[in-house]
Coordinates of C-alpha atoms in Angstrom, one line a residue:
Chain A
M228 CA 40.1 -26.8 -32.6
A229 CA 37.8 -23.6 -32.0
P230 CA 36.2 -24.0 -28.0
K231 CA 32.8 -25.7 -28.5
R232 CA 30.6 -23.1 -27.0
T233 CA 27.5 -23.5 -24.8
F234 CA 24.4 -21.3 -23.8
A235 CA 23.5 -20.6 -21.3
P236 CA 20.5 -21.8 -20.4
I237 CA 17.1 -19.6 -21.1
A238 CA 14.4 -21.4 -19.4
E239 CA 14.8 -24.2 -17.3
S240 CA 14.9 -28.1 -18.4
P241 CA 11.5 -30.2 -18.8
K242 CA 13.2 -32.0 -15.5
I243 CA 13.3 -28.5 -13.6
R244 CA 9.5 -27.9 -14.5
I245 CA 8.0 -30.9 -13.7
G246 CA 9.7 -31.3 -10.3
L247 CA 7.9 -27.4 -9.5
V248 CA 5.4 -27.7 -11.3
L249 CA 5.0 -31.6 -9.1
L250 CA 6.1 -29.5 -6.3
S251 CA 3.5 -26.8 -6.4
L252 CA 0.3 -28.9 -7.0
I253 CA 1.8 -31.5 -4.1
Y254 CA 0.9 -28.0 -1.8
I255 CA -2.1 -27.2 -3.5
L256 CA -3.4 -31.0 -3.0
F257 CA -3.3 -30.8 1.2
F258 CA -3.9 -27.5 2.0
L259 CA -6.8 -26.7 -0.7
V260 CA -7.9 -29.6 -2.4
L261 CA -8.0 -32.1 0.5
P262 CA -9.7 -30.0 2.9
V263 CA -12.9 -30.1 0.3
V264 CA -12.7 -33.5 -0.4
V265 CA -12.9 -34.8 3.1
V266 CA -15.4 -31.7 3.7
F267 CA -18.2 -33.8 1.6
T268 CA -16.9 -37.6 1.4
E269 CA -17.7 -37.0 5.2
A270 CA -21.1 -36.0 4.7
F271 CA -22.8 -38.2 3.0
S272 CA -19.7 -41.0 5.1
R273 CA -23.5 -42.8 6.5
G274 CA -25.2 -42.3 3.3
F275 CA -27.8 -39.2 1.3
A276 CA -31.3 -39.7 3.5
H277 CA -28.4 -38.8 6.7
Y278 CA -27.4 -35.9 4.3
L279 CA -30.5 -35.3 4.5
E280 CA -32.1 -35.5 8.0
A281 CA -28.6 -32.8 9.6
V282 CA -30.1 -30.8 7.0
T283 CA -33.5 -30.4 7.2
E284 CA -34.0 -30.7 11.1
P285 CA -35.7 -27.8 12.6
D286 CA -32.3 -26.9 14.3
A287 CA -30.1 -27.0 10.8
Q288 CA -33.2 -25.2 9.1
A289 CA -32.7 -22.5 11.5
A290 CA -29.2 -21.9 11.0
I291 CA -30.0 -21.6 7.3
K292 CA -32.9 -19.5 7.6
L293 CA -31.1 -16.6 10.5
T294 CA -27.7 -17.1 8.2
L295 CA -30.2 -15.8 5.0
L296 CA -31.9 -12.9 7.1
V297 CA -28.3 -11.5 8.4
A298 CA -26.6 -12.1 5.0
A299 CA -30.1 -10.5 3.0
I300 CA -29.2 -7.2 5.4
A301 CA -26.1 -7.0 5.5
V302 CA -25.2 -6.9 1.5
P303 CA -27.1 -5.0 0.8
A304 CA -26.1 -2.2 4.0
N305 CA -22.4 -2.5 2.0
V306 CA -23.7 -1.5 -1.4
V307 CA -25.3 1.1 -0.2
F308 CA -22.4 3.1 1.5
G309 CA -19.9 0.9 -0.6
V310 CA -21.4 3.0 -4.0
A311 CA -22.4 6.6 -1.5
A312 CA -18.2 5.9 -0.4
S313 CA -16.8 5.1 -4.1
W314 CA -19.3 8.2 -5.6
A315 CA -17.2 10.8 -3.6
I316 CA -14.4 9.3 -2.9
A317 CA -14.0 8.3 -6.9
K318 CA -15.4 11.6 -8.7
F319 CA -14.0 14.1 -6.3
D320 CA -11.5 15.4 -5.0
F321 CA -10.5 16.8 -1.5
V322 CA -8.5 16.4 1.2
G323 CA -7.8 14.0 3.4
K324 CA -9.0 11.1 0.7
S325 CA -6.0 8.9 1.6
F326 CA -7.1 8.6 4.5
L327 CA -11.0 8.1 4.2
I328 CA -9.9 4.8 1.9
T329 CA -7.4 3.1 5.0
L330 CA -10.0 4.0 7.7
I331 CA -12.7 2.2 4.6
D332 CA -10.1 -0.7 5.1
L333 CA -9.8 -1.1 9.0
P334 CA -12.2 -3.7 9.5
F335 CA -10.2 -6.5 7.2
S336 CA -6.8 -5.6 9.3
V337 CA -8.5 -6.3 12.6
S338 CA -9.6 -9.6 13.7
P339 CA -13.0 -11.4 13.4
V340 CA -12.8 -11.7 17.5
I341 CA -12.5 -8.1 18.0
S342 CA -14.3 -7.4 15.4
G343 CA -17.5 -9.2 17.7
L344 CA -15.7 -7.8 20.9
I345 CA -16.8 -4.0 20.4
Y346 CA -20.2 -4.6 19.9
V347 CA -20.3 -6.9 23.3
L348 CA -18.4 -4.0 24.9
M349 CA -20.5 -1.4 23.5
F350 CA -23.7 -3.1 23.4
G351 CA -23.7 -6.2 26.5
G352 CA -24.9 -5.9 29.7
Q353 CA -22.1 -3.8 31.4
G354 CA -20.6 -2.3 28.0
L355 CA -21.5 1.4 27.3
I356 CA -24.4 2.3 27.2
G357 CA -25.6 -1.2 28.0
P358 CA -27.6 -0.8 30.5
W359 CA -29.6 1.6 29.0
L360 CA -30.8 -0.3 26.5
D361 CA -31.7 -2.7 29.9
E362 CA -33.9 0.0 31.2
H363 CA -35.6 0.4 27.3
D364 CA -35.1 -3.5 26.9
I365 CA -33.6 -3.6 23.5
Q366 CA -31.4 -6.7 23.2
I367 CA -29.2 -5.9 20.2
V368 CA -25.6 -8.1 21.4
Y369 CA -26.6 -11.8 21.8
A370 CA -29.5 -11.2 19.4
V371 CA -30.0 -10.7 15.8
P372 CA -29.5 -7.3 15.5
G373 CA -26.0 -8.4 16.9
I374 CA -25.3 -11.0 14.8
V375 CA -25.9 -8.2 12.5
L376 CA -23.9 -5.4 13.1
A377 CA -20.7 -7.7 13.6
T378 CA -21.6 -9.0 10.0
V379 CA -21.3 -5.5 8.2
F380 CA -18.4 -5.2 10.1
V381 CA -15.8 -7.6 9.0
T382 CA -17.8 -7.3 5.0
F383 CA -17.3 -3.9 5.4
P384 CA -14.6 -2.8 3.4
F385 CA -16.0 -5.5 0.3
V386 CA -18.2 -3.7 -2.7
A387 CA -16.1 -0.4 -1.9
R388 CA -12.4 -1.7 -2.2
E389 CA -13.5 -2.9 -5.4
L390 CA -15.7 -0.1 -6.4
I391 CA -12.4 2.7 -5.8
P392 CA -10.5 1.9 -7.7
L393 CA -12.7 0.3 -10.3
M394 CA -14.8 3.9 -10.8
Q395 CA -11.1 6.3 -9.6
E396 CA -9.9 4.8 -12.6
Q397 CA -12.5 5.3 -15.2
G398 CA -13.0 8.8 -14.1
A399 CA -15.7 11.5 -14.1
E400 CA -15.6 12.5 -18.2
E401 CA -19.0 10.7 -18.3
E402 CA -20.6 11.9 -15.8
E403 CA -20.0 15.1 -16.2
A404 CA -20.9 15.3 -20.4
A405 CA -24.2 14.0 -19.3
R406 CA -24.4 16.7 -16.6
S407 CA -23.8 19.6 -19.2
L408 CA -27.0 17.6 -21.4
G409 CA -29.1 18.6 -19.5
A410 CA -29.6 15.2 -17.0
S411 CA -30.7 14.9 -13.2
G412 CA -27.8 13.9 -10.9
W413 CA -29.5 10.6 -10.7
Q414 CA -30.6 10.0 -14.2
T415 CA -26.7 10.5 -14.3
F416 CA -25.9 8.0 -11.9
W417 CA -28.6 4.9 -13.0
R418 CA -27.6 5.8 -16.8
V419 CA -24.2 6.3 -17.1
T420 CA -22.4 5.3 -14.1
L421 CA -24.5 2.1 -12.9
P422 CA -24.5 0.2 -16.1
N423 CA -20.2 1.1 -16.1
I424 CA -20.0 -0.3 -12.6
K425 CA -22.0 -3.1 -13.0
W426 CA -19.7 -5.8 -13.4
G427 CA -17.5 -4.2 -10.2
L428 CA -20.3 -3.9 -8.7
L429 CA -21.4 -7.9 -8.8
Y430 CA -17.8 -8.8 -7.9
G431 CA -17.8 -7.1 -4.7
V432 CA -21.8 -8.6 -4.1
L433 CA -19.9 -11.8 -3.3
L434 CA -16.9 -11.4 -2.1
C435 CA -18.6 -9.7 0.8
N436 CA -21.8 -11.8 0.3
A437 CA -19.7 -15.3 1.0
R438 CA -18.0 -13.9 4.3
A439 CA -21.4 -12.8 5.8
M440 CA -22.9 -16.3 5.2
G441 CA -19.3 -18.1 6.3
E442 CA -17.7 -15.5 8.6
F443 CA -17.8 -17.2 12.7
G444 CA -15.6 -15.6 14.9
A445 CA -17.2 -11.7 14.7
V446 CA -20.5 -13.6 15.0
S447 CA -19.7 -16.5 17.4
V448 CA -18.9 -13.9 20.3
V449 CA -21.9 -11.4 19.9
S450 CA -24.7 -14.7 19.5
G451 CA -24.5 -16.3 22.6
H452 CA -25.0 -19.9 20.6
I453 CA -28.5 -19.9 21.0
R454 CA -30.0 -23.5 19.2
G455 CA -32.4 -22.6 16.8
F456 CA -32.5 -18.7 17.7
T457 CA -29.0 -17.1 17.0
N458 CA -27.5 -19.8 16.3
T459 CA -25.4 -19.5 12.0
M460 CA -24.5 -21.5 9.8
P461 CA -20.3 -21.7 11.1
L462 CA -22.4 -21.7 14.5
H463 CA -24.5 -24.9 14.1
V464 CA -21.3 -26.8 12.4
E465 CA -19.4 -25.9 15.5
I466 CA -22.6 -26.9 18.2
L467 CA -22.8 -30.2 15.6
Y468 CA -18.9 -31.0 15.6
N469 CA -18.1 -30.4 20.0
E470 CA -20.8 -32.6 20.1
Y471 CA -19.0 -35.4 18.3
N472 CA -22.4 -35.6 15.7
L473 CA -19.2 -35.2 13.2
P474 CA -21.3 -36.6 10.0
A475 CA -24.5 -33.8 10.8
A476 CA -21.1 -31.0 11.4
F477 CA -19.7 -31.6 8.0
A478 CA -23.4 -31.6 6.7
V479 CA -24.3 -28.3 6.7
A480 CA -20.9 -28.2 6.8
S481 CA -20.5 -28.9 3.0
L482 CA -23.7 -25.9 1.4
L483 CA -21.3 -23.8 3.4
A484 CA -19.0 -25.5 1.1
F485 CA -20.2 -25.4 -2.1
L486 CA -21.4 -22.2 -1.5
A487 CA -18.0 -20.8 -1.8
L488 CA -17.4 -22.9 -4.8
V489 CA -20.2 -21.6 -6.2
T490 CA -18.5 -17.8 -5.2
L491 CA -14.9 -19.5 -6.6
V492 CA -16.3 -20.4 -10.2
A493 CA -18.8 -16.5 -10.7
K494 CA -15.2 -15.0 -9.3
G495 CA -13.8 -17.2 -11.7
I496 CA -16.2 -16.5 -14.5
L497 CA -16.0 -12.6 -14.1
E498 CA -12.4 -12.2 -14.2
L499 CA -12.0 -14.1 -17.0
R500 CA -15.2 -12.7 -18.9
Y501 CA -15.1 -9.2 -17.8
G502 CA -12.1 -8.5 -16.6
H503 CA -11.3 -5.2 -18.4
E504 CA -15.0 -4.1 -16.6
L505 CA -13.5 -4.9 -13.0
A506 CA -10.5 -2.8 -10.3
P507 CA -7.7 -2.4 -12.4
V508 CA -6.2 -5.6 -10.1
H509 CA -8.2 -8.2 -12.1
H510 CA -6.6 -7.1 -16.0
Chain B
M160 CA -17.9 27.1 -12.8
T161 CA -17.6 29.7 -10.9
V162 CA -20.7 29.2 -9.8
V163 CA -20.0 25.6 -8.7
A164 CA -16.3 27.1 -7.6
A165 CA -17.7 30.5 -4.9
R166 CA -20.2 27.3 -3.6
T167 CA -17.7 24.8 -2.8
P168 CA -15.1 25.0 0.6
F169 CA -11.5 24.7 0.6
W170 CA -11.2 21.6 1.6
R171 CA -12.2 20.3 -1.7
K172 CA -11.6 21.0 -5.6
P173 CA -14.8 21.8 -7.4
S174 CA -16.8 20.1 -9.9
V175 CA -19.9 19.7 -11.7
L176 CA -21.2 16.5 -10.6
P177 CA -23.8 16.3 -7.4
G178 CA -24.4 14.1 -4.9
F179 CA -21.1 15.0 -2.5
G180 CA -22.5 15.8 0.7
L181 CA -24.9 13.3 0.6
S182 CA -22.5 10.4 -0.7
M183 CA -19.8 11.7 1.9
G184 CA -22.2 12.8 4.1
L185 CA -23.4 8.9 4.4
T186 CA -20.1 7.4 4.5
L187 CA -19.2 9.5 7.1
L188 CA -21.7 8.3 9.3
Y189 CA -21.6 4.5 8.3
L190 CA -18.3 4.5 8.6
G191 CA -18.2 5.8 12.5
F192 CA -21.6 4.2 13.3
I193 CA -20.0 1.1 12.5
V194 CA -16.5 0.8 12.4
L195 CA -15.1 3.6 14.6
I196 CA -17.2 3.9 17.3
P197 CA -17.5 0.3 18.5
L198 CA -14.1 0.7 17.6
A199 CA -13.9 3.6 19.8
A200 CA -16.2 1.6 23.4
M201 CA -12.7 -0.8 23.4
I202 CA -9.6 1.7 23.5
L203 CA -12.7 3.4 26.6
R204 CA -12.4 0.5 28.6
A205 CA -9.3 -0.5 28.4
A206 CA -8.6 3.0 29.3
G207 CA -10.9 2.4 32.5
L208 CA -7.7 0.1 33.6
S209 CA -5.1 1.7 35.7
W210 CA -1.7 1.6 33.4
D211 CA -0.4 -0.5 35.6
E212 CA -3.4 -3.0 36.1
F213 CA -3.0 -2.7 31.9
V214 CA 0.5 -4.4 31.7
G215 CA -0.5 -6.5 34.0
V216 CA -2.9 -8.2 31.8
V217 CA -1.2 -8.3 28.9
T218 CA 2.0 -9.1 30.0
D219 CA 0.5 -11.8 32.5
P220 CA 1.6 -15.4 31.3
R221 CA -1.2 -17.1 30.0
A222 CA -1.0 -14.3 27.6
L223 CA 3.0 -14.7 26.9
A224 CA 2.4 -17.6 26.5
A225 CA -0.5 -16.9 23.9
Y226 CA 1.4 -14.3 22.2
R227 CA 4.0 -16.7 21.6
L228 CA 2.3 -19.4 20.3
S229 CA 0.2 -16.9 17.8
F230 CA 2.9 -14.3 16.3
G231 CA 5.5 -17.7 16.1
A232 CA 2.8 -19.7 14.5
S233 CA 1.1 -17.4 12.0
F234 CA 5.4 -16.1 11.4
V235 CA 6.7 -19.7 10.4
A236 CA 3.2 -20.3 8.6
A237 CA 3.7 -16.9 6.9
V238 CA 7.5 -18.2 6.0
V239 CA 5.7 -21.4 4.5
N240 CA 3.3 -19.5 2.6
I241 CA 6.1 -17.2 1.1
V242 CA 8.8 -20.1 -0.4
F243 CA 5.6 -22.0 -2.0
G244 CA 3.4 -18.7 -3.2
V245 CA 6.2 -17.5 -4.8
L246 CA 6.8 -20.7 -6.8
T247 CA 3.1 -21.5 -7.0
A248 CA 3.1 -18.0 -8.7
W249 CA 5.7 -19.1 -11.3
V250 CA 4.5 -22.3 -12.3
L251 CA 1.0 -20.1 -13.3
V252 CA 2.7 -17.6 -14.5
R253 CA 5.6 -19.3 -16.2
Y254 CA 4.3 -23.2 -17.4
E255 CA 1.7 -24.7 -18.7
F256 CA -0.2 -27.6 -17.5
P257 CA -3.4 -29.8 -17.5
G258 CA -5.6 -28.8 -15.4
K259 CA -3.6 -25.4 -14.8
R260 CA -7.7 -23.3 -14.6
F261 CA -8.3 -25.3 -11.4
V262 CA -5.3 -24.2 -9.7
E263 CA -5.4 -20.9 -10.5
G264 CA -9.4 -20.7 -9.2
L265 CA -8.5 -22.5 -6.7
V266 CA -5.5 -20.6 -5.2
D267 CA -8.5 -18.4 -4.2
L268 CA -10.5 -20.8 -1.9
P269 CA -9.9 -19.8 1.7
F270 CA -10.6 -16.4 0.8
A271 CA -14.2 -18.1 0.1
L272 CA -13.9 -21.3 2.2
P273 CA -16.0 -20.1 5.9
T274 CA -13.4 -21.0 8.2
A275 CA -14.7 -23.1 10.7
V276 CA -15.4 -25.6 7.5
A277 CA -11.5 -25.0 7.6
G278 CA -11.0 -25.7 10.5
I279 CA -12.8 -28.6 11.2
A280 CA -11.4 -30.0 7.8
L281 CA -8.0 -29.9 8.6
T282 CA -8.9 -31.6 11.8
A283 CA -10.6 -34.4 10.2
L284 CA -7.4 -34.6 7.2
F285 CA -4.8 -34.0 9.9
A286 CA -6.2 -36.3 13.1
E287 CA -4.8 -39.5 14.0
N288 CA -7.0 -41.2 12.0
G289 CA -7.1 -38.6 9.3
W290 CA -6.3 -39.1 5.7
V291 CA -3.0 -37.0 6.1
G292 CA -2.5 -36.8 10.1
Q293 CA -2.4 -41.3 10.0
I294 CA 1.5 -40.6 7.5
L295 CA 2.6 -37.5 9.1
A296 CA 1.8 -39.9 12.6
K297 CA 4.3 -43.3 11.2
A298 CA 6.6 -40.4 11.0
G299 CA 6.3 -40.1 15.2
L300 CA 4.4 -36.6 14.0
K301 CA 1.3 -34.9 15.9
V302 CA 0.0 -31.9 14.0
A303 CA -3.7 -32.2 14.8
F304 CA -3.9 -31.0 18.6
T305 CA -0.6 -29.4 18.6
P306 CA 1.2 -26.0 18.2
L307 CA 1.9 -27.3 14.4
G308 CA -1.3 -28.1 14.2
V309 CA -1.8 -23.9 14.1
V310 CA 0.7 -23.5 11.9
I311 CA -2.1 -26.0 8.9
A312 CA -4.0 -23.7 9.6
L313 CA -2.6 -20.9 9.8
V314 CA -0.6 -21.7 6.2
F315 CA -4.4 -22.7 5.0
I316 CA -6.0 -19.1 6.0
G317 CA -2.7 -16.7 4.2
L318 CA -2.1 -19.2 0.8
P319 CA -3.4 -16.9 -1.7
F320 CA -1.6 -13.7 0.0
V321 CA 1.9 -14.3 -1.9
V322 CA 0.5 -16.1 -4.8
R323 CA -2.0 -13.1 -5.8
T324 CA 1.3 -10.5 -5.0
V325 CA 3.8 -11.6 -6.8
Q326 CA 1.7 -12.8 -10.0
P327 CA 1.1 -9.7 -11.3
V328 CA 4.6 -8.9 -10.5
L329 CA 5.7 -12.1 -12.6
Q330 CA 3.5 -11.0 -15.1
D331 CA 5.1 -7.8 -16.1
L332 CA 8.5 -9.3 -15.8
D333 CA 9.9 -7.9 -18.9
K334 CA 11.8 -11.9 -20.2
E335 CA 14.6 -9.6 -22.5
V336 CA 16.2 -9.1 -19.3
E337 CA 16.3 -12.3 -18.5
E338 CA 17.6 -13.3 -22.2
A339 CA 20.4 -10.4 -22.1
A340 CA 21.4 -12.0 -18.6
A341 CA 22.2 -15.3 -19.8
S342 CA 23.2 -14.0 -22.8
L343 CA 26.8 -12.6 -20.2
G344 CA 27.1 -16.1 -19.3
A345 CA 24.6 -15.9 -16.0
S346 CA 23.2 -19.6 -15.3
R347 CA 19.4 -19.9 -14.6
L348 CA 20.2 -19.6 -10.7
Q349 CA 22.5 -16.6 -11.3
T350 CA 19.6 -15.0 -13.3
F351 CA 17.2 -16.1 -10.8
R352 CA 19.1 -14.8 -7.6
H353 CA 20.2 -11.9 -9.7
I354 CA 17.0 -10.5 -11.5
I355 CA 13.7 -12.6 -11.3
L356 CA 14.7 -12.6 -7.0
P357 CA 15.2 -8.8 -6.2
A358 CA 12.0 -7.6 -8.7
I359 CA 10.0 -9.8 -6.9
L360 CA 11.1 -9.5 -3.6
P361 CA 8.8 -6.4 -2.3
A362 CA 5.9 -8.1 -3.4
A363 CA 6.8 -11.7 -1.6
L364 CA 7.1 -9.8 1.4
T365 CA 3.6 -7.4 0.5
G366 CA 2.3 -11.1 0.5
F367 CA 4.2 -12.2 3.7
A368 CA 3.6 -9.0 6.3
L369 CA 0.2 -9.8 4.8
A370 CA -0.6 -13.5 4.8
F371 CA 1.0 -13.2 8.1
A372 CA -1.2 -9.9 9.8
R373 CA -4.8 -12.4 8.7
A374 CA -2.8 -15.2 10.8
L375 CA -2.2 -13.4 13.8
G376 CA -6.4 -12.4 13.9
E377 CA -7.1 -15.9 13.0
Y378 CA -10.1 -17.7 14.9
G379 CA -12.4 -19.9 12.8
S380 CA -10.5 -22.4 11.0
V381 CA -7.4 -23.0 14.4
I382 CA -9.7 -23.6 17.3
F383 CA -10.5 -26.5 16.3
I384 CA -7.0 -28.1 15.1
A385 CA -5.2 -25.9 18.4
G386 CA -6.7 -28.1 21.2
N387 CA -6.3 -24.7 22.3
L388 CA -4.3 -25.7 26.8
P389 CA -3.5 -22.6 28.0
M390 CA 0.3 -21.6 28.0
K391 CA 0.5 -24.3 24.8
S392 CA -1.5 -24.3 21.9
E393 CA -3.9 -21.5 22.9
I394 CA -4.1 -18.1 20.8
V395 CA -4.8 -14.9 21.1
P396 CA -7.8 -14.6 19.8
L397 CA -9.1 -17.5 21.4
L398 CA -7.4 -15.8 25.1
I399 CA -10.0 -12.8 24.7
I400 CA -13.0 -15.5 24.6
I401 CA -12.5 -17.0 27.4
K402 CA -11.6 -13.1 29.6
L403 CA -15.1 -12.9 28.0
E404 CA -17.2 -15.8 28.7
Q405 CA -15.5 -15.1 32.4
F406 CA -17.1 -11.3 32.2
D407 CA -13.6 -9.6 32.5
Y408 CA -15.2 -7.0 29.7
A409 CA -11.8 -4.9 31.2
G410 CA -9.1 -7.8 30.2
A411 CA -11.0 -8.3 27.2
A412 CA -10.9 -5.5 26.3
A413 CA -7.0 -4.9 27.4
I414 CA -5.4 -7.9 25.4
G415 CA -7.1 -6.8 22.3
V416 CA -5.9 -3.2 22.1
A417 CA -3.1 -5.2 22.2
M418 CA -3.7 -6.8 19.5
L419 CA -4.7 -4.0 17.8
T420 CA -1.4 -2.2 18.5
A421 CA 0.5 -5.1 16.1
A422 CA -2.9 -4.8 13.6
F423 CA -2.4 -0.5 12.7
V424 CA 1.5 -1.2 13.3
L425 CA 1.5 -4.2 10.9
L426 CA -0.5 -2.5 8.7
F427 CA 1.6 0.9 8.6
M428 CA 4.4 -2.2 7.6
I429 CA 2.7 -3.4 4.5
N430 CA 2.0 0.7 4.0
L431 CA 5.5 0.9 3.0
L432 CA 6.0 -1.9 1.5
Q433 CA 3.6 -2.1 -1.4
R434 CA 4.4 2.1 -1.8
W435 CA 8.5 0.5 -2.4
S436 CA 6.7 -2.2 -4.2
R437 CA 5.1 0.1 -6.6
S438 CA 8.4 2.1 -6.8
R439 CA 10.1 -1.6 -8.0
I440 CA 7.8 -1.9 -10.7
G441 CA 7.8 1.2 -11.9
A442 CA 12.0 1.4 -12.9
F443 CA 10.5 -2.3 -15.2

């Protein structure tokens, strides 16, 4: 009688498959789904009227306005920088390029608290140029300019690190063709480069904006927590939470959580529909 | 071309495209003012201390306790994330199941959700009267306001890293190698250990290091759930803030420099890991 032949499996048995999927879903459920659900549940725990009051009272409104203002400065600043840096890095060959890219990525490896600390040590009362600023009555730290600077620092690499690999992949041939056909430098940029990078740029802006509006650690160090004046939304959440006003804290937090969800959906759509026009890491 | 070449400095290749001076100048100016000069200011501030003073600040018992917690909790959280991150990447690449798209998108939540929001949400969940905290309390496990709470927050914040580094490697992995292993009589577990694991290991370690580095500096999601007791549940970034609030600028700068050094060492290791990772992908 011939021995019974058994084949080694090239895929897992259905039982193991289901087990692995469930295990992974439990991890996702506890660490990602429940935290979002709890934010919205707590926010509406005292009814819609309380929710509305918490997000429309003057201090909350001031915090929302400041957050929008800070993002409206930080994001465009980093877009201009990101486009300039990626133009220089992707379209030209020069010595020290990879070192420059490392420096641009640097803010991602610095703790948010240190990102705030460095500006206090620069511009604070005892800071490097603090006394000079005091003499001239210029307030940077514990005021809006400090919050903007700290936000610019933590969101510094987002646009650049999206555009650099994208533009490196695209190369410089199309721009060189445009130039040889007589286009000026700016015409080349607006009509050739920008249409090629628009989805990647949008992707970078999306991530940059989410971080700019949500940054907590760095902004916390430089803000001085002056209610109604230097409080951004995340800082307002902290103050309400420390006052044990949980429903109000979660109400303001729910706006930020909503922004995060919108960002994720928009990011997902971009990856799905325009994935081939994003940086190579996304395709 | 010759005209262009003649005017191009030795340290860059000639190009017909304009705007190098403008874009490079802007980049260096911005980089210098926003990043490099302020970072140098911190190092300068710490350098104002004598060497003995510096060592005294960065090795005092409260600071040492904070390093132990920050490094320890970051390490444990990164270990949890490497195990569940590889599992999640595997499940997302290899299996079909309802809600897969949703999970795929949600993995990046910790990148998008403001840390303060994550902090209060995790605290509400894991507090003794919270949804998860209640269950754990029955098992005698107290999470919120203990070092375990710090680990929970750091698991959250580091969750996407391993998934996102391992996923593309698994996608590119050639199934034929696995089929060959199976046809030679390897069990599925053997194939995983000897074929799949070595292929994804560099990427998984890169994700581990990225999650660890991120966790080390994390502040917002941790302080709400940590309890913040000196010597017990106080993380290093919080210690910096406490020194600042006591107007001990030099002390804050010294600890900041110590952390920055740790971050640079990690960054260097991550670069090496990524290089190793790329050379591995090339081999397949």
